[in-house]
Coordinates of C-alpha atoms and ligand atoms in Angstrom, one line a residue:
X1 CA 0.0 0.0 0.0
X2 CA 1.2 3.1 -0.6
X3 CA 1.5 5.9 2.2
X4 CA 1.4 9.4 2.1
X5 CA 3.5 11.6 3.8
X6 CA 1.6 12.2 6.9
X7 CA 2.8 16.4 7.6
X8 CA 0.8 17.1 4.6
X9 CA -2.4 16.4 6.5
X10 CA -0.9 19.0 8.9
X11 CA -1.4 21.4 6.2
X12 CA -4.5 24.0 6.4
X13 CA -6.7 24.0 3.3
X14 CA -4.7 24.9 0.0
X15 CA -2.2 27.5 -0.5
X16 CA -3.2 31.0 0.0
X17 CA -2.8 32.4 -3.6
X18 CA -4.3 29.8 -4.8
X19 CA -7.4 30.0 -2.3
X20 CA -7.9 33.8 -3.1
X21 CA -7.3 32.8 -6.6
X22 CA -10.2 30.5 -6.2
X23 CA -12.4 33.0 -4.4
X24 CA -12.3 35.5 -7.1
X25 CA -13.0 33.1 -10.4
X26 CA -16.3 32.2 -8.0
X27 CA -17.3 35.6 -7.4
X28 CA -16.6 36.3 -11.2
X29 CA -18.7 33.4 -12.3
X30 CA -21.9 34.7 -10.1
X31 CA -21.2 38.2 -11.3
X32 CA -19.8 38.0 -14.1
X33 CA -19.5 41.4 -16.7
X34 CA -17.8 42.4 -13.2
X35 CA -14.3 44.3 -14.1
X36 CA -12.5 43.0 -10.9
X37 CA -8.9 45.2 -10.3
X38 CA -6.1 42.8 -8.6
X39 CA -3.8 44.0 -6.4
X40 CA -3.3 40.4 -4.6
X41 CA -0.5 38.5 -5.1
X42 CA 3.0 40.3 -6.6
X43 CA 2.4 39.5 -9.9
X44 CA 4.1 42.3 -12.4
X45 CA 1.8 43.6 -15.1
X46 CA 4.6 45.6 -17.1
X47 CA 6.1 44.0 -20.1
X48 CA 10.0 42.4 -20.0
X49 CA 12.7 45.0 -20.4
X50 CA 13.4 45.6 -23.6
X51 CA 17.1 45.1 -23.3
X52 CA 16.1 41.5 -21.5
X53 CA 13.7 41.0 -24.5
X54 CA 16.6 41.6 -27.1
X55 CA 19.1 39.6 -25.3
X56 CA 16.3 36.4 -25.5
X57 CA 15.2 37.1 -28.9
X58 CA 19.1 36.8 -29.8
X59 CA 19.5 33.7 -27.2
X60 CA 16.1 32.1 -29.0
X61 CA 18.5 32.5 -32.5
X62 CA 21.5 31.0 -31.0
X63 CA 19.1 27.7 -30.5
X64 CA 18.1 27.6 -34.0
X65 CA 21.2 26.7 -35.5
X66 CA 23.2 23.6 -34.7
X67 CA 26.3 25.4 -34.4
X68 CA 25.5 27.7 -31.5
X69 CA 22.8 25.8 -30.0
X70 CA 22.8 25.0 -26.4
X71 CA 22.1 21.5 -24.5
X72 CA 22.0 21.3 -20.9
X73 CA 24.4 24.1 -19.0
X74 CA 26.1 24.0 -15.9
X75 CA 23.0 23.3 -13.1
X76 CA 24.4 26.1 -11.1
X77 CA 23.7 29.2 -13.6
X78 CA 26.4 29.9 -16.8
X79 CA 29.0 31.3 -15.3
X80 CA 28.5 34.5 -17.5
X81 CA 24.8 35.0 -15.6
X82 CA 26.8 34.3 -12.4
X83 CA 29.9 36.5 -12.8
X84 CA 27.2 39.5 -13.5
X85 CA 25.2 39.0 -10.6
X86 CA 28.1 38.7 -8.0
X87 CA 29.8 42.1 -9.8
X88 CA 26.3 43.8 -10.6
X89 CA 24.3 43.0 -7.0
X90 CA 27.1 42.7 -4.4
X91 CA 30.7 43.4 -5.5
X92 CA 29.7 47.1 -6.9
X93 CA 28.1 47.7 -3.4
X94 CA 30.7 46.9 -1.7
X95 CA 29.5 43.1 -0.8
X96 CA 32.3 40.3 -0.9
X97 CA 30.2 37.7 -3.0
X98 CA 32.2 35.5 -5.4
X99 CA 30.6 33.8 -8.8
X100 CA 31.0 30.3 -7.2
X101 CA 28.6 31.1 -4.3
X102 CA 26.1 32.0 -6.4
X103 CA 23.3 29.3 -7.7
X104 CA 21.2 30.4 -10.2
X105 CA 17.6 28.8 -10.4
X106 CA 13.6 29.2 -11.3
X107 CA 11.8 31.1 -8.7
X108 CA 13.0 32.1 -5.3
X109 CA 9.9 30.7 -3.8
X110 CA 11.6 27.4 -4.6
X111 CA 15.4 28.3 -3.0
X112 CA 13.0 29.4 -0.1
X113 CA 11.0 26.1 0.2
X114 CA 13.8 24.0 -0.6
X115 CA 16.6 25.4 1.3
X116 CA 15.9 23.8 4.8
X117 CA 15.7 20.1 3.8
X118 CA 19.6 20.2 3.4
X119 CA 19.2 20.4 7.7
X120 CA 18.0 17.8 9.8
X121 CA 14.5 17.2 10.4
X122 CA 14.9 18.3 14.5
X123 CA 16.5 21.8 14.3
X124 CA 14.3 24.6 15.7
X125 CA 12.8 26.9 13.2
X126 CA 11.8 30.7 13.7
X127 CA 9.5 32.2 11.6
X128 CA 7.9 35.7 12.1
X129 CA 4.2 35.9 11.7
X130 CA 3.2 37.2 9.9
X131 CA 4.8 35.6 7.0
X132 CA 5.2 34.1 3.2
X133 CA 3.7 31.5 3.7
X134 CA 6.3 29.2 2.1
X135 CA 8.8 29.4 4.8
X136 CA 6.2 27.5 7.1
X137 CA 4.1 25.3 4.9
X138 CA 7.7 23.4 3.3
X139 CA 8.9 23.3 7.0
X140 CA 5.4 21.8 8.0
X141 CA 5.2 19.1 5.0
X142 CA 9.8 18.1 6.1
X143 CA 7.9 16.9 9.6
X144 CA 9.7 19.8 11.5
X145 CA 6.4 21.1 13.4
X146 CA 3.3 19.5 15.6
X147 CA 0.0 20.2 14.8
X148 CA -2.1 23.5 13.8
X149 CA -4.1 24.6 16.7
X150 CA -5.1 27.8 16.6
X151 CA -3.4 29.7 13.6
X152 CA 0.0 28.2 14.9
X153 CA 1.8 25.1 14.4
X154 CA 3.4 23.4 17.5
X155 CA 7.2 23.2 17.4
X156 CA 7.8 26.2 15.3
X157 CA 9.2 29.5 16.8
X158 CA 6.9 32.2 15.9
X159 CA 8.7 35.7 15.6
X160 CA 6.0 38.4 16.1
X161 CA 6.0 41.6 13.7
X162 CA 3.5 44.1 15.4
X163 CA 2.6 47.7 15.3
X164 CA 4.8 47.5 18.7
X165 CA 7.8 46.7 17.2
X166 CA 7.2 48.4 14.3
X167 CA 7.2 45.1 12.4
X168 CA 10.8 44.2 12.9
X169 CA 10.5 40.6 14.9
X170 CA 12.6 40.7 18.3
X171 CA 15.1 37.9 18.9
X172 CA 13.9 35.0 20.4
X173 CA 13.9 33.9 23.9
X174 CA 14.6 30.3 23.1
X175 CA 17.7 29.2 21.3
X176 CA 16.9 28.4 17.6
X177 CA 19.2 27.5 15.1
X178 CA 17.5 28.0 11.2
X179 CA 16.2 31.6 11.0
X180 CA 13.8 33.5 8.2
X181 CA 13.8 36.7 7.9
X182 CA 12.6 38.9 4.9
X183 CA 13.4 42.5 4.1
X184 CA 11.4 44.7 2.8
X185 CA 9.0 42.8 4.3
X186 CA 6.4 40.4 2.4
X187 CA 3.5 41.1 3.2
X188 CA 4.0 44.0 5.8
X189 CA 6.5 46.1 3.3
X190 CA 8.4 47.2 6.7
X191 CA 12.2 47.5 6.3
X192 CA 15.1 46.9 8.3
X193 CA 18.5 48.6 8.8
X194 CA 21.6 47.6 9.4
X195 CA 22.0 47.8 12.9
X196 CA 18.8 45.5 13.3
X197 CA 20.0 42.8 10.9
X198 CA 23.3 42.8 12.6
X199 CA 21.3 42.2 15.6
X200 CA 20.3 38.9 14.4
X201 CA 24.1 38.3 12.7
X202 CA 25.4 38.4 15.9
X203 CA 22.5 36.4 17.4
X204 CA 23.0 33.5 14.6
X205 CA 27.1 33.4 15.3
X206 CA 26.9 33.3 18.6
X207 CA 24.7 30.5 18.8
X208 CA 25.5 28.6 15.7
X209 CA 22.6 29.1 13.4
X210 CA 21.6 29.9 10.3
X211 CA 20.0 32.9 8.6
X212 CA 17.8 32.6 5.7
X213 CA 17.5 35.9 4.0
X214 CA 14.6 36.9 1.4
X215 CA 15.6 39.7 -0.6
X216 CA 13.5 39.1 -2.9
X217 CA 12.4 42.8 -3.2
X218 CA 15.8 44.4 -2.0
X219 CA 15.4 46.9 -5.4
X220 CA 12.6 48.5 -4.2
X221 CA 14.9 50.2 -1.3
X222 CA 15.6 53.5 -2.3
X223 CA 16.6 54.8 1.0
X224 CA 20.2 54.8 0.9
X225 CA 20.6 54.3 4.6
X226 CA 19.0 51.0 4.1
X227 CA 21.0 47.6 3.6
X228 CA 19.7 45.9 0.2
X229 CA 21.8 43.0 1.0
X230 CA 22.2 41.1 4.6
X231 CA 26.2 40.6 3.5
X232 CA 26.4 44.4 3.8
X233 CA 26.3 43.6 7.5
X234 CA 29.8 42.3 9.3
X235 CA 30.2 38.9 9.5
X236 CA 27.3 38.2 7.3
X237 CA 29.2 35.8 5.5
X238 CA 29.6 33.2 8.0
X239 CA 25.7 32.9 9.4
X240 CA 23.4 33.9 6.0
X241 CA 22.5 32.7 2.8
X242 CA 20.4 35.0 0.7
X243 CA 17.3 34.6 -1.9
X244 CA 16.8 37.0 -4.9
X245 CA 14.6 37.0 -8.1
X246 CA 14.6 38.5 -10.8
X247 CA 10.8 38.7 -10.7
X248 CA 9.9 41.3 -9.1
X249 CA 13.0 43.4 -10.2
X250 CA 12.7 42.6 -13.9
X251 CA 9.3 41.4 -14.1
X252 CA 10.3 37.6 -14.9
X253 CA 7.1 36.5 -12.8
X254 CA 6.4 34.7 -15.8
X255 CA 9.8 34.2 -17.2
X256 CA 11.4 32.4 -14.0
X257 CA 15.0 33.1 -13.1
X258 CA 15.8 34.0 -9.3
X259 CA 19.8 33.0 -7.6
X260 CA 20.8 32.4 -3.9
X261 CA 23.8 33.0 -2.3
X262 CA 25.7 30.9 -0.4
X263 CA 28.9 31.9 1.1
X264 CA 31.7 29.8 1.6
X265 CA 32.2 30.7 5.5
X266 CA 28.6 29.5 6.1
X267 CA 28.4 26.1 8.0
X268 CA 26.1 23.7 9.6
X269 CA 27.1 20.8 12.1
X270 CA 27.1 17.2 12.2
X271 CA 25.9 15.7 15.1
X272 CA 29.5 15.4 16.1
X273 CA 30.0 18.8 16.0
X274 CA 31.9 18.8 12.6
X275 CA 31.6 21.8 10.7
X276 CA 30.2 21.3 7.1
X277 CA 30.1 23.8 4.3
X278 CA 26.7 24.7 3.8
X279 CA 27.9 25.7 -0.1
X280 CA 28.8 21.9 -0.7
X281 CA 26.2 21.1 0.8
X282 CA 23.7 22.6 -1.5
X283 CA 26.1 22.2 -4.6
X284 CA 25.2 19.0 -4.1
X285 CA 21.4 19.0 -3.2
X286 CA 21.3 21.6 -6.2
X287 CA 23.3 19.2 -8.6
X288 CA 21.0 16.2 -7.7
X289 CA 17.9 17.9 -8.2
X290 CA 18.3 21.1 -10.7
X291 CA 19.1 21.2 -14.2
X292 CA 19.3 25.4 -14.1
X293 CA 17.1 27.4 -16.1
X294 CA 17.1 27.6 -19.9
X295 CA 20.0 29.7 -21.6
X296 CA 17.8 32.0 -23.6
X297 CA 16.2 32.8 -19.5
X298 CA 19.5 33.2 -18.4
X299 CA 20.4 35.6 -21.6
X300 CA 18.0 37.7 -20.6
X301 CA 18.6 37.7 -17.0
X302 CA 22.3 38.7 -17.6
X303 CA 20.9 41.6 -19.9
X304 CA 19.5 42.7 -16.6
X305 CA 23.2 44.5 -15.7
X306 CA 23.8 45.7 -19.2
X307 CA 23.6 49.8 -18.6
X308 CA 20.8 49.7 -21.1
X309 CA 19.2 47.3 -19.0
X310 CA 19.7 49.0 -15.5
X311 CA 17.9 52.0 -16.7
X312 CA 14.8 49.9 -18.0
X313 CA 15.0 47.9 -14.3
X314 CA 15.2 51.4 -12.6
X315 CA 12.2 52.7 -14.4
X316 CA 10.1 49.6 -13.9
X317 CA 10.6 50.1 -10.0
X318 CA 10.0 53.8 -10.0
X319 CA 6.7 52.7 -11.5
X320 CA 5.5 50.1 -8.6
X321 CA 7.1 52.8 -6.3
X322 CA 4.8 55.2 -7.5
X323 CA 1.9 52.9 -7.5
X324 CA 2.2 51.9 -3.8
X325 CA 3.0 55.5 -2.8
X326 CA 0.0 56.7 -4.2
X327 CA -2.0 53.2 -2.9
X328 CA -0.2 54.4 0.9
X329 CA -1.6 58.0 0.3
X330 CA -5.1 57.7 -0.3
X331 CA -5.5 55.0 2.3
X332 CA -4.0 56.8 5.1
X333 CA -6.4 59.8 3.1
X334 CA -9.5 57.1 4.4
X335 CA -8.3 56.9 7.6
X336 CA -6.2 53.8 8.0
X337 CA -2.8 53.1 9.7
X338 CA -0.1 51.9 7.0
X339 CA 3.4 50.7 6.4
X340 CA 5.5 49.5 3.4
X341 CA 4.5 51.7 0.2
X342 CA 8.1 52.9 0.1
X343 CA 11.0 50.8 -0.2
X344 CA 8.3 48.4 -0.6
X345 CA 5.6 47.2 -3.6
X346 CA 3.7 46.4 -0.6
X347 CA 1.0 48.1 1.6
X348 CA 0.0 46.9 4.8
X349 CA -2.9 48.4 6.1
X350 CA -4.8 48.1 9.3
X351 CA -8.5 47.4 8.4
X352 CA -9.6 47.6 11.7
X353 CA -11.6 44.3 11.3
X354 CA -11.3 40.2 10.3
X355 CA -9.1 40.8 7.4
X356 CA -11.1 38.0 5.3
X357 CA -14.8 40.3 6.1
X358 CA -12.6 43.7 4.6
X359 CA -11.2 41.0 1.7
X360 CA -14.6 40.3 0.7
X361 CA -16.2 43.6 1.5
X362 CA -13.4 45.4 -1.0
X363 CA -14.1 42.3 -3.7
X364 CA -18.0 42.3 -3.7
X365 CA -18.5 45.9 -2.9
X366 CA -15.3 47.8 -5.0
X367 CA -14.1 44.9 -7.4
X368 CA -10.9 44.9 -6.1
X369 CA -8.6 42.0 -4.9
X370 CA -6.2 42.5 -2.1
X371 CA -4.9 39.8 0.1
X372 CA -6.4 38.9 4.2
X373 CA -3.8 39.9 6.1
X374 CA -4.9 36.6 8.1
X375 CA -3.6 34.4 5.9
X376 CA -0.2 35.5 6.1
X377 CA -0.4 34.0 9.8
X378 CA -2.0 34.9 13.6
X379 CA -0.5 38.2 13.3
X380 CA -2.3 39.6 10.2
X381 CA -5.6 39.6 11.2
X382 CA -6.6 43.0 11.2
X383 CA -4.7 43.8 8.2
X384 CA -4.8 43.5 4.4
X385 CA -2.2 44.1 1.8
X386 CA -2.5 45.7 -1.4
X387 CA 0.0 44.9 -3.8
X388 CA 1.4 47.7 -6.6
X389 CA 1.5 45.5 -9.6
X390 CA -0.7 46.8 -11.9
X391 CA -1.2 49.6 -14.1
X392 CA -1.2 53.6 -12.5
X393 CA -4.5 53.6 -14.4
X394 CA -6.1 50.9 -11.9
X395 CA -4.3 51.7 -9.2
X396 CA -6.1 55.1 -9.1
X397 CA -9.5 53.5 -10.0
X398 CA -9.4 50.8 -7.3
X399 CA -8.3 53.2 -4.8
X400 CA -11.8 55.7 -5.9
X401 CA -13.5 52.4 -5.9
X402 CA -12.6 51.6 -2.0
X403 CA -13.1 54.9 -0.9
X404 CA -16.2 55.0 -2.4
X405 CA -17.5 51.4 -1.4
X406 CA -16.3 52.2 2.3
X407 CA -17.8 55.8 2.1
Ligands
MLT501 C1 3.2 37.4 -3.1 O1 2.2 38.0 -3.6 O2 3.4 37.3 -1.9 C2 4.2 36.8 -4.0 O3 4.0 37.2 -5.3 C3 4.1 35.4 -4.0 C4 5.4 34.8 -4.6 O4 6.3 35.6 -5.0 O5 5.4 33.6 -4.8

């Protein structure tokens, strides 16, 4: 007979995108005509960058022909996608990251979900709540937690990110050793600075534990002050490994190509104490399991750092910038509390109620999708996010839309 992996029963109802996702066709079927505006999940609306579109056009031609055509590459990323991101995203910054410790792959929801089966099943795992949901669902279905009981899952370490602390999770109490964190914030858009993250360096070296560090939308910060990158904290190196995408930067949602770093100083223990290097480690994880993405992907990933293409990338930001500024603006305008909307594509916004009653009201009453706060964990009810991918045209006709449904 063949058994199922018993965590997944631990698992509550499907995945939240694809639960709101499911929500909204229903209400479009019983209303349909209905011109519903999304500003749920981070999905980019703007077109590829055209120097990204040129450099896959000319990758696309390179496959045609026998003699420049292109089988399987190196699973880790081509070296030339890899030598641009560790010069482009860290080196020019003033980051030590080397080519070799970067892994280029699909989606930085994956790195994310996959990262943590490379430690053992009993380490203790903190999460702030709220949270992407990823980080806890993939660490529920390894076996690493108890059961759900009331929004929370027994055995996992739940890092509260309140209106108190002004979103930024204190450290814990208890020792933990695998850590997620995520700055700018999804879904509460709040940033951190340096002198917080180092904080949590400190805490992760002197007890031995690991960071794992979403940056998935570290070029939305345009506060200089601000780190974009958790290696441009001291001693970085030895405790953190670090997720990025090109999704939301480049607007490869659809495209798929994302990297994670993994430093050479980083290590994890055998039970015997023996230091292993986490970058072998997943070399050989990534290896096993990943065949890389497609050249012509990676072509137009590396146009990314072309000056050509930082310009396009720049303007594309500016854009969601201005859409979640103006999305920040008329909500506070309405009388509700916000963060995120700058360094951020993300507003979080205290609705004052059961974040799934204000989801629906905003869907049935204004036609507009945003996502319960709730479902991002215990901590997010209350609260709703709205999302700045979309066009400035319905951005400012959802926002008259709310005000006038909540009038
Ligand atoms: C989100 O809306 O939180 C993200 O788009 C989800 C993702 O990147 O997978």
């Amino acid at each position: 007979m063949i058994k199922i992996n018993e965590n997944y029963q631990k698992l509550q109802a499907s995945y939240l995108f694809s639960d709101i996702a499911k929500r909204v066709a229903a209400y479009q079927e019983a209303n349909s005509g209905q011109n519903i505006i999304k500003l749920g999940i981070g999905d980019v609306t703007r077109a590829l960058p055209d120097a990204c579109v040129k450099a896959f056009h000319a990758a696309v031609d390179e496959m045609a022909s026998d003699s420049s055509f292109h089988g399987y590459g190196p699973e880790q990323g081509y070296d030339f996608l890899r030598e641009a991101i560790a010069q482009g995203d860290f080196q020019a910054r003033g980051a030590n990251v080397e080519a070799d410790e970067i892994f280029v792959s699909d989606g930085a929801k994956c790195d994310s979900a996959n990262f943590q089966e490379i430690f053992s099943t009993d380490v203790t795992v903190a999460i702030p709540d709220p949270v992407y949901p990823v980080y806890i669902d993939t660490n529920v279905m390894a076996g690493r937690t108890g059961d759900w009981s009331e929004g929370r899952y027994a055995g996992i370490v739940y890092l509260d990110a309140t209106k108190e602390n002004g979103f930024i999770p204190d450290l814990p109490s208890e020792p933990v050793d695998l850590i997620y964190l995520c700055f700018p914030n999804n879904p509460t858009g709040a940033t951190a600075t340096k002198a917080q993250l180092k904080q949590w360096v400190d805490y992760a070296r002197k007890n031995k534990a690991l960071i794992l560090f979403d940056a998935a939308y570290e070029a939305f910060v345009q506060d200089r002050s601000l780190p974009r990158s958790i290696y441009e904290v001291e001693g970085a190196r030895e405790v953190a490994i670090e997720f990025r995408s090109f999704s939301k930067t480049a607007g490869f949602t659809g495209t798929r190509c994302a990297y994670t770093v993994v430093p050479k100083e980083c290590m994890a223990y055998t039970e015997s104490a023996e230091a292993v290097s986490v970058n072998t480690l997943w070399n050989r994880r990534h290896t096993t399991k990943f065949n890389s993405v497609s050249y012509p992907v990676q072509r137009a990933a590396e146009a990314v750092y072309s000056a050509e293409g930082q310009a396009q990338v720049k303007e594309l930001v500016s854009f969601y910038l201005n859409n979640a500024k103006y999305i920040r603006g008329k909500m506070e305008a309405l009388g509700f509390g916000c963060i995120g909307g700058e360094n951020s594509p993300y507003t979080w916004i205290d609705g004052k109620s059961d974040s799934w009653t204000f989801f629906d009201k905003l869907l049935s009453e204004a036609g507009v999708v945003c996502t319960p706060g709730a479902g991002f964990g215990t901590c997010g009810e209350r609260y709703i996010r709205i999302s700045a991918f979309n066009s400035f045209e319905n951005v400012v006709e959802a926002m008259d839309r709310i005000k006038k449904a909540l009038a």
